[in-house]
Short mmCIF file of C-alpha atoms in Angstrom, two decimals:
data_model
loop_
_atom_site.label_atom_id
_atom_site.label_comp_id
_atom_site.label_asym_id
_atom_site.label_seq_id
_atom_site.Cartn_x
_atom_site.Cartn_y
_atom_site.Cartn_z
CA UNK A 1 -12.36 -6.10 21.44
CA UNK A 2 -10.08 -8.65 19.93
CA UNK A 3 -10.31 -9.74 16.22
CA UNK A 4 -8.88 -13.45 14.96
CA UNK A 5 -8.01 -13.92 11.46
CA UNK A 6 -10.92 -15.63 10.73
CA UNK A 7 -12.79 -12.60 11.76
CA UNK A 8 -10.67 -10.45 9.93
CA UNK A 9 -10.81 -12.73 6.67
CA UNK A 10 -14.38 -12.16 6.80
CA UNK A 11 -14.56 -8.24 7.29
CA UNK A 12 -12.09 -7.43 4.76
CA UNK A 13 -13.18 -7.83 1.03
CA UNK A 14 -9.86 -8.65 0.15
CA UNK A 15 -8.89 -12.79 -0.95
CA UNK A 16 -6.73 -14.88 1.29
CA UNK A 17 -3.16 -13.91 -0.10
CA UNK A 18 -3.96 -9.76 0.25
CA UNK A 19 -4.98 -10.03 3.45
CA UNK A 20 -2.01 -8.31 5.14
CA UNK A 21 -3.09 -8.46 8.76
CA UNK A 22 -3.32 -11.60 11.37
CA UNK A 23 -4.99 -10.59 14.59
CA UNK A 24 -5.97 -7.21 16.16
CA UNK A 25 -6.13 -6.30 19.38
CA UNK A 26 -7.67 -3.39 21.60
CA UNK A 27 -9.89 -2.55 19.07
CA UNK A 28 -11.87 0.60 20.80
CA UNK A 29 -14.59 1.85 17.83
CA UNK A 30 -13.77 4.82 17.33
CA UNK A 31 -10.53 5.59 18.78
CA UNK A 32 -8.08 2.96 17.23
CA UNK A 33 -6.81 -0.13 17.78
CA UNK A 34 -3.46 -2.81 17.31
CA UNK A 35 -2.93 -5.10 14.36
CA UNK A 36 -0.71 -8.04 14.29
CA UNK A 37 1.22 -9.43 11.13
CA UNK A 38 4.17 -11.71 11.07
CA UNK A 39 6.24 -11.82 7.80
CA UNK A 40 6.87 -15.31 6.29
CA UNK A 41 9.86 -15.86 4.17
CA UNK A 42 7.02 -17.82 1.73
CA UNK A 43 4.87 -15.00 1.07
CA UNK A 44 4.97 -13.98 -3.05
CA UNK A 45 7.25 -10.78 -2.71
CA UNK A 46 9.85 -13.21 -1.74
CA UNK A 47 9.25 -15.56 -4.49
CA UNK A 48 11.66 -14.29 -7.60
CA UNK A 49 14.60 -13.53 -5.53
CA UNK A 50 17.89 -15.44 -6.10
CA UNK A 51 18.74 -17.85 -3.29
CA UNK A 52 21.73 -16.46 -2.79
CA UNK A 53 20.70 -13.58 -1.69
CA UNK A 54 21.36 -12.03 1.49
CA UNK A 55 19.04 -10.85 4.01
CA UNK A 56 19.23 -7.33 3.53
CA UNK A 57 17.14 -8.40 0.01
CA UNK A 58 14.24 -10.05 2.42
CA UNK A 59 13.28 -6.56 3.93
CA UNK A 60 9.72 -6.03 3.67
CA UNK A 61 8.62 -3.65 1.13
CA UNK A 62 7.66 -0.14 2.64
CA UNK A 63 4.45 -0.51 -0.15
CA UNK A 64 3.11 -3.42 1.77
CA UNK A 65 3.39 -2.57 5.02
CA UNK A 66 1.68 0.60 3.97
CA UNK A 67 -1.01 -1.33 2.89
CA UNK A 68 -0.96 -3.60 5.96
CA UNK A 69 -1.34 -0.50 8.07
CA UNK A 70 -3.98 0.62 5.88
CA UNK A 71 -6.03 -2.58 6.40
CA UNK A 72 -5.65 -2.04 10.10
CA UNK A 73 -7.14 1.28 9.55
CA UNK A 74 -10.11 0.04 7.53
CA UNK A 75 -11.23 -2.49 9.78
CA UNK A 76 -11.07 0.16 12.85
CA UNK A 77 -13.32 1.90 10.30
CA UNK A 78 -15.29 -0.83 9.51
CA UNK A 79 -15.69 -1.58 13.40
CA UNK A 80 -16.61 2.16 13.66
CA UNK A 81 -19.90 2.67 11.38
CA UNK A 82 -22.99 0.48 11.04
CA UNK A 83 -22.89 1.55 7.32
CA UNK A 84 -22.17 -2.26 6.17
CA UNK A 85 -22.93 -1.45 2.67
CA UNK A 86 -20.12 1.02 2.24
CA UNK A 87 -16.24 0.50 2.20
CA UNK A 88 -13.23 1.96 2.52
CA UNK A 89 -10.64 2.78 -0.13
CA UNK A 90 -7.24 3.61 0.27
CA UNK A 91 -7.46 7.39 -1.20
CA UNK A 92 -4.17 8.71 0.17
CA UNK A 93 -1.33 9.45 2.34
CA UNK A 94 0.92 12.26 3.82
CA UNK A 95 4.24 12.19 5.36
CA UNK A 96 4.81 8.45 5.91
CA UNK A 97 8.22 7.26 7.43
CA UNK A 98 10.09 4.26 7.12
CA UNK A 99 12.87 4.30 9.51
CA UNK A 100 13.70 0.74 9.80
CA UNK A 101 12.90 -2.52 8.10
CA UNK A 102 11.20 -6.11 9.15
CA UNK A 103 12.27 -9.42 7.93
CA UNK A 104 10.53 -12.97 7.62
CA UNK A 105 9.88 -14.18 11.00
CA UNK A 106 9.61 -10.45 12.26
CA UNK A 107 6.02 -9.91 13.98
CA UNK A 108 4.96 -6.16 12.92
CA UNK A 109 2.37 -4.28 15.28
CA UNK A 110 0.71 -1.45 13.75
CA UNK A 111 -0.83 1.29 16.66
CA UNK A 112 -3.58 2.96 14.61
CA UNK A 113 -5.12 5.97 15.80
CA UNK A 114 -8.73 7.60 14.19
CA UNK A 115 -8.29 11.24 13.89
CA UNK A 116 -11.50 12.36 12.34
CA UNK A 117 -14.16 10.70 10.70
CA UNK A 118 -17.17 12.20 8.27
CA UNK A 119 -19.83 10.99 6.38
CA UNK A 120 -17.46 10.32 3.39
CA UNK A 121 -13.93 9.97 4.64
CA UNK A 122 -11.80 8.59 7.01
CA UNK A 123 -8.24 10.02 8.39
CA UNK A 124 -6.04 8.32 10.73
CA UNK A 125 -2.18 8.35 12.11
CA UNK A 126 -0.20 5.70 13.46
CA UNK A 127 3.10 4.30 13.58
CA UNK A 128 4.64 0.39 13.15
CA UNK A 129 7.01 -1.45 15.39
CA UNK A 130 9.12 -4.54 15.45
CA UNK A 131 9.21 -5.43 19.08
CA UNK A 132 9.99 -1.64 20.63
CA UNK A 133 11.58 -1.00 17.74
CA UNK A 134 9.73 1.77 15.61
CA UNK A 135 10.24 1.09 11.86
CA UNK A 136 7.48 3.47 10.55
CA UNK A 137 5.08 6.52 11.30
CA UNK A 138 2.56 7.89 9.32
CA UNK A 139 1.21 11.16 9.79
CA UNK A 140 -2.16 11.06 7.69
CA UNK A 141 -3.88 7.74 5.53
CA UNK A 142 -6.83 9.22 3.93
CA UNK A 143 -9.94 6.46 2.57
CA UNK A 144 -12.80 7.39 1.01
CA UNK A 145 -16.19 5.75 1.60
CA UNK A 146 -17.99 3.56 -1.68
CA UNK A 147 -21.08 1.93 -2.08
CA UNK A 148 -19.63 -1.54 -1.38
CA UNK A 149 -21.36 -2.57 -4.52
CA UNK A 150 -18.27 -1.47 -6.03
CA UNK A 151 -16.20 -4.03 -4.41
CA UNK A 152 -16.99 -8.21 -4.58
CA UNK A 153 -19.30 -9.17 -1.96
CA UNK A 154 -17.34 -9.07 1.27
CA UNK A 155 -18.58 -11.47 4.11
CA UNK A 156 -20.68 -10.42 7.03
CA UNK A 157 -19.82 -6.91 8.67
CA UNK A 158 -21.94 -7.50 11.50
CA UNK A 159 -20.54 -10.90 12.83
CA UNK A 160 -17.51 -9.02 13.33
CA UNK A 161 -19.27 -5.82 14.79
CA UNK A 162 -21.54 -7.75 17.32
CA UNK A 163 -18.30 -9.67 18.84
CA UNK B 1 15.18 -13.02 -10.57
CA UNK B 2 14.91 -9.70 -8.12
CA UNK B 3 17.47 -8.20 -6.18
CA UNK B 4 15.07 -7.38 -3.51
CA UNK B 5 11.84 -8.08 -2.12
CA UNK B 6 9.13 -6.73 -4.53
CA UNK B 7 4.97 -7.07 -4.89
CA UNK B 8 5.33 -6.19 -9.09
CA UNK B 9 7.58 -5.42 -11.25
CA UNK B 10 8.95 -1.89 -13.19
CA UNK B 11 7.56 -0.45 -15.96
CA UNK B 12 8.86 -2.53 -18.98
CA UNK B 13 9.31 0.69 -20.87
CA UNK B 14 11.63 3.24 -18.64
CA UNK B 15 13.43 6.41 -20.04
CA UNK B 16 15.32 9.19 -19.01
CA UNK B 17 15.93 12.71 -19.70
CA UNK B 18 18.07 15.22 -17.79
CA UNK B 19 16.15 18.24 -17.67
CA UNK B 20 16.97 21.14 -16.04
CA UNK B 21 18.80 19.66 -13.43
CA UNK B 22 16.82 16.65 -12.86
CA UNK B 23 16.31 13.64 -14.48
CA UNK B 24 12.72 13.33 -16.49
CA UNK B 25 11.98 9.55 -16.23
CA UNK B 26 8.62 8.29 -18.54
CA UNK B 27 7.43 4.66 -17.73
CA UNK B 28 4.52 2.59 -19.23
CA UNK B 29 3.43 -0.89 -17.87
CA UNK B 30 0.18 -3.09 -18.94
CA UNK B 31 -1.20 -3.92 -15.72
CA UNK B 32 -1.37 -7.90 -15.52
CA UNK B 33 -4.25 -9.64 -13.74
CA UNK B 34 -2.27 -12.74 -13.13
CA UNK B 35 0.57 -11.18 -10.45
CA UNK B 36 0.93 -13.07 -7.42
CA UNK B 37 -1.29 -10.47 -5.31
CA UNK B 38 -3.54 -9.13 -7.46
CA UNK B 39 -6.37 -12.09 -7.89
CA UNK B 40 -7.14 -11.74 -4.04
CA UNK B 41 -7.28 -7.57 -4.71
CA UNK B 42 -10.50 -8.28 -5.30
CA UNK B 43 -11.51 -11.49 -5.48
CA UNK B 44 -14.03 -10.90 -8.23
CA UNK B 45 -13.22 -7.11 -8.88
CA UNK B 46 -9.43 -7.04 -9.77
CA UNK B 47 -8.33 -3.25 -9.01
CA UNK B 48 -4.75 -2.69 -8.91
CA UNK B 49 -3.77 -1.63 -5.38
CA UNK B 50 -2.75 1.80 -5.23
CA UNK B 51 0.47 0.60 -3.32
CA UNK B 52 1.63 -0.89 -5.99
CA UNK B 53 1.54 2.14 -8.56
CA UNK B 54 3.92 3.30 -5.69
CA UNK B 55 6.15 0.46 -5.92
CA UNK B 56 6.50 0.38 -9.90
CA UNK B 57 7.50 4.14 -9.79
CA UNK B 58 9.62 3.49 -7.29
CA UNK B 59 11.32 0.40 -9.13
CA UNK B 60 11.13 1.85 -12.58
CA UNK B 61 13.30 5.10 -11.35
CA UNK B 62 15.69 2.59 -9.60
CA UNK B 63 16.00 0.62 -13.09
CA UNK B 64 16.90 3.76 -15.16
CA UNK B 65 19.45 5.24 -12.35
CA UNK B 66 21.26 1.39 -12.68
CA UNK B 67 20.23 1.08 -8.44
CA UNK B 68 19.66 -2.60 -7.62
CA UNK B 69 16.79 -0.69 -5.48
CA UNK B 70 15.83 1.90 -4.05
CA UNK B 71 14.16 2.02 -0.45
CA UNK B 72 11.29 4.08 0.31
CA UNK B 73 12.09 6.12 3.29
CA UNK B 74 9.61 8.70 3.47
CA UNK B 75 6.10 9.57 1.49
CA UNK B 76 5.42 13.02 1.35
CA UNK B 77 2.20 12.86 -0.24
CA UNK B 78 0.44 10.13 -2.50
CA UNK B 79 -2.74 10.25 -3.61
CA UNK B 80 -4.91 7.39 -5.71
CA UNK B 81 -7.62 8.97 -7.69
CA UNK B 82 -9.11 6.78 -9.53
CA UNK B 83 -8.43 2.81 -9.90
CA UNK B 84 -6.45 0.92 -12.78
CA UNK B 85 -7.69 -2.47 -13.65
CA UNK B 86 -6.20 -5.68 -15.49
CA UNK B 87 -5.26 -4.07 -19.18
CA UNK B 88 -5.18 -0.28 -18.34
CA UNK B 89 -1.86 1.00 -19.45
CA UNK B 90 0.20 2.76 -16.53
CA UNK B 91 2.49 5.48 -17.40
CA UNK B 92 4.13 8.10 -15.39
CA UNK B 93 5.76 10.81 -15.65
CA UNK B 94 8.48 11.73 -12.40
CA UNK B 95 11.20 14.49 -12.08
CA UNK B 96 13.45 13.09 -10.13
CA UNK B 97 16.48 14.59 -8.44
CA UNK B 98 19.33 12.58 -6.27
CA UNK B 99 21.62 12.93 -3.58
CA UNK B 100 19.23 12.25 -1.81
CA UNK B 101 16.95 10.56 -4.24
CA UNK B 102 13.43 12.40 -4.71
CA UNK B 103 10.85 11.70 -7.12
CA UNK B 104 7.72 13.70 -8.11
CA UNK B 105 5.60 12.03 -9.96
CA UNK B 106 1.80 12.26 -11.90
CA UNK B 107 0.78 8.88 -13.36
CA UNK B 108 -2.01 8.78 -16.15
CA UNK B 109 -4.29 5.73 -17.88
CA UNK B 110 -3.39 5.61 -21.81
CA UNK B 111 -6.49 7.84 -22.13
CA UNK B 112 -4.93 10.98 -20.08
CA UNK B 113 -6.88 10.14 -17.14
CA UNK B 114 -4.76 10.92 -13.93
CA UNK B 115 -4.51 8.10 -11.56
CA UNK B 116 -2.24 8.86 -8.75
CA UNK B 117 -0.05 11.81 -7.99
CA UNK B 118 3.00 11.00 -5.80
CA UNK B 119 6.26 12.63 -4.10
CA UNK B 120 8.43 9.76 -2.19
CA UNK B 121 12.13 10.09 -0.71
CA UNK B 122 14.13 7.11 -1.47
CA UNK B 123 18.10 5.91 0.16
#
């Protein structure tokens, strides 16, 4: 199953300028899935650095592709369970690597994996590339699972989940 | 202006303390509703993304060791415990040794409450 971003804008509870992914593909319930997200130079990280700076200042910050990767991870969740009025939250993370860097105009692909998932958590692995080029792995994201009552009302789970 | 790519800023309050043979760095920072990211983290519920506690620790150790930055390279372990909203007071509390640069860090609310618990390698 593929997901657009229209689809993903409406799965994720998160407003237009934190949503960190653009397209997934492979999406297997389940078992895992690929995300797409291409940097732009306009995006607000960007936005208080000195023009003349050079473009080793324009890498993306490790924080936010950990949080891209962890939105990948909560909609393979999210496609996973028919519990629509629970969500996900970002609850932790073990031995994370960032071995390389990705720049505006860079597309980043995140390969998400589900390792185990229970009644109140979720745990899964993965690593991000730039092209072939591997620029992080991450051994264990933890979420918890919350009544989604804690979060804003997010749009309909099960447009996404029926296709 | 910012020297590199950044989703929020340090802690406007940074010192340091060697200790033992490590440095003892103490941070506070109000957490601002208005950032660039966080109105959309939730749209109606703003919560402070747990990333971002990351990134201020991260940026507040760089401030006090005179680094223009310092780059993330591996996450040993971070954990978010409970969530920090628009006018919660951050503060942390990191011993951090360099060469290469590790920080350990426990970051509380004003009221004690622990937040996040983190140990990051940084070039």
């Amino acid at each position: 199953m593929d997901l657009d971003f229209a689809q993903l804008r409406r799965l994720l509870p998160h407003g237009p300028g934190m949503v960190l992914l653009d397209r997934v593909e492979e999406l297997e319930p389940e078992t895992g899935l690929t995300a797409f997200k291409t940097i732009s130079g306009g995006e607000p990280c960007y936005a208080l650095l000195d023009g003349s700076a050079g473009i080793d200042a324009f890498a993306y910050p490790a924080s936010l592709l950990l949080e891209s990767f962890g939105q990948a991870a909560a909609v393979l969740w999210l496609c996973s369970t028919p519990a629509a009025e629970r969500v996900l939250m970002f609850a932790g993370a073990k031995e994370c690597e960032f071995t390389g860097h990705a720049y505006p105009g860079d597309t980043v692909r995140h390969v998400v994996r589900l390792e185990h998932r229970s009644e109140g958590a979720a745990f899964v692995s993965g690593h991000t590339l730039v092209g072939e080029r591997r620029i992080a792995s991450y051994g264990s994201l933890t979420a918890v699972v919350r009544p989604r009552s804690a979060l804003p009302e997010p749009a309909a789970v099960a447009s996404i989940t029926t296709g | 202006m910012n020297t590199v790519a950044a989703p929020t800023s340090a802690c406007e309050r940074v010192e340091a303390i060697p200790q033992n043979g490590v440095l003892l760095v103490r941070g506070r920072k109000i957490i601002d509703g208005d950032g660039p990211y966080l109105p959309d983290h939730f749209p109606t519920i703003t919560i402070f993304p747990g990333v971002f506690i990351l990134e201020t620790v991260v940026r507040s150790v760089a401030k006090v060791l005179g680094r223009d930055a310092l780059s993330v390279v591996k996450v040993r372990s971070l954990r978010f415990l409970v969530p920090l909203y628009p006018g919660d007071e951050l503060r942390f509390e990191a011993k951090v040794s360099t060469d290469p640069v590790l920080i350990k860090a426990i970051c509380v609310r004003a009221d004690d409450v622990k937040v996040a618990t983190l140990s990051v390698e940084c070039g």
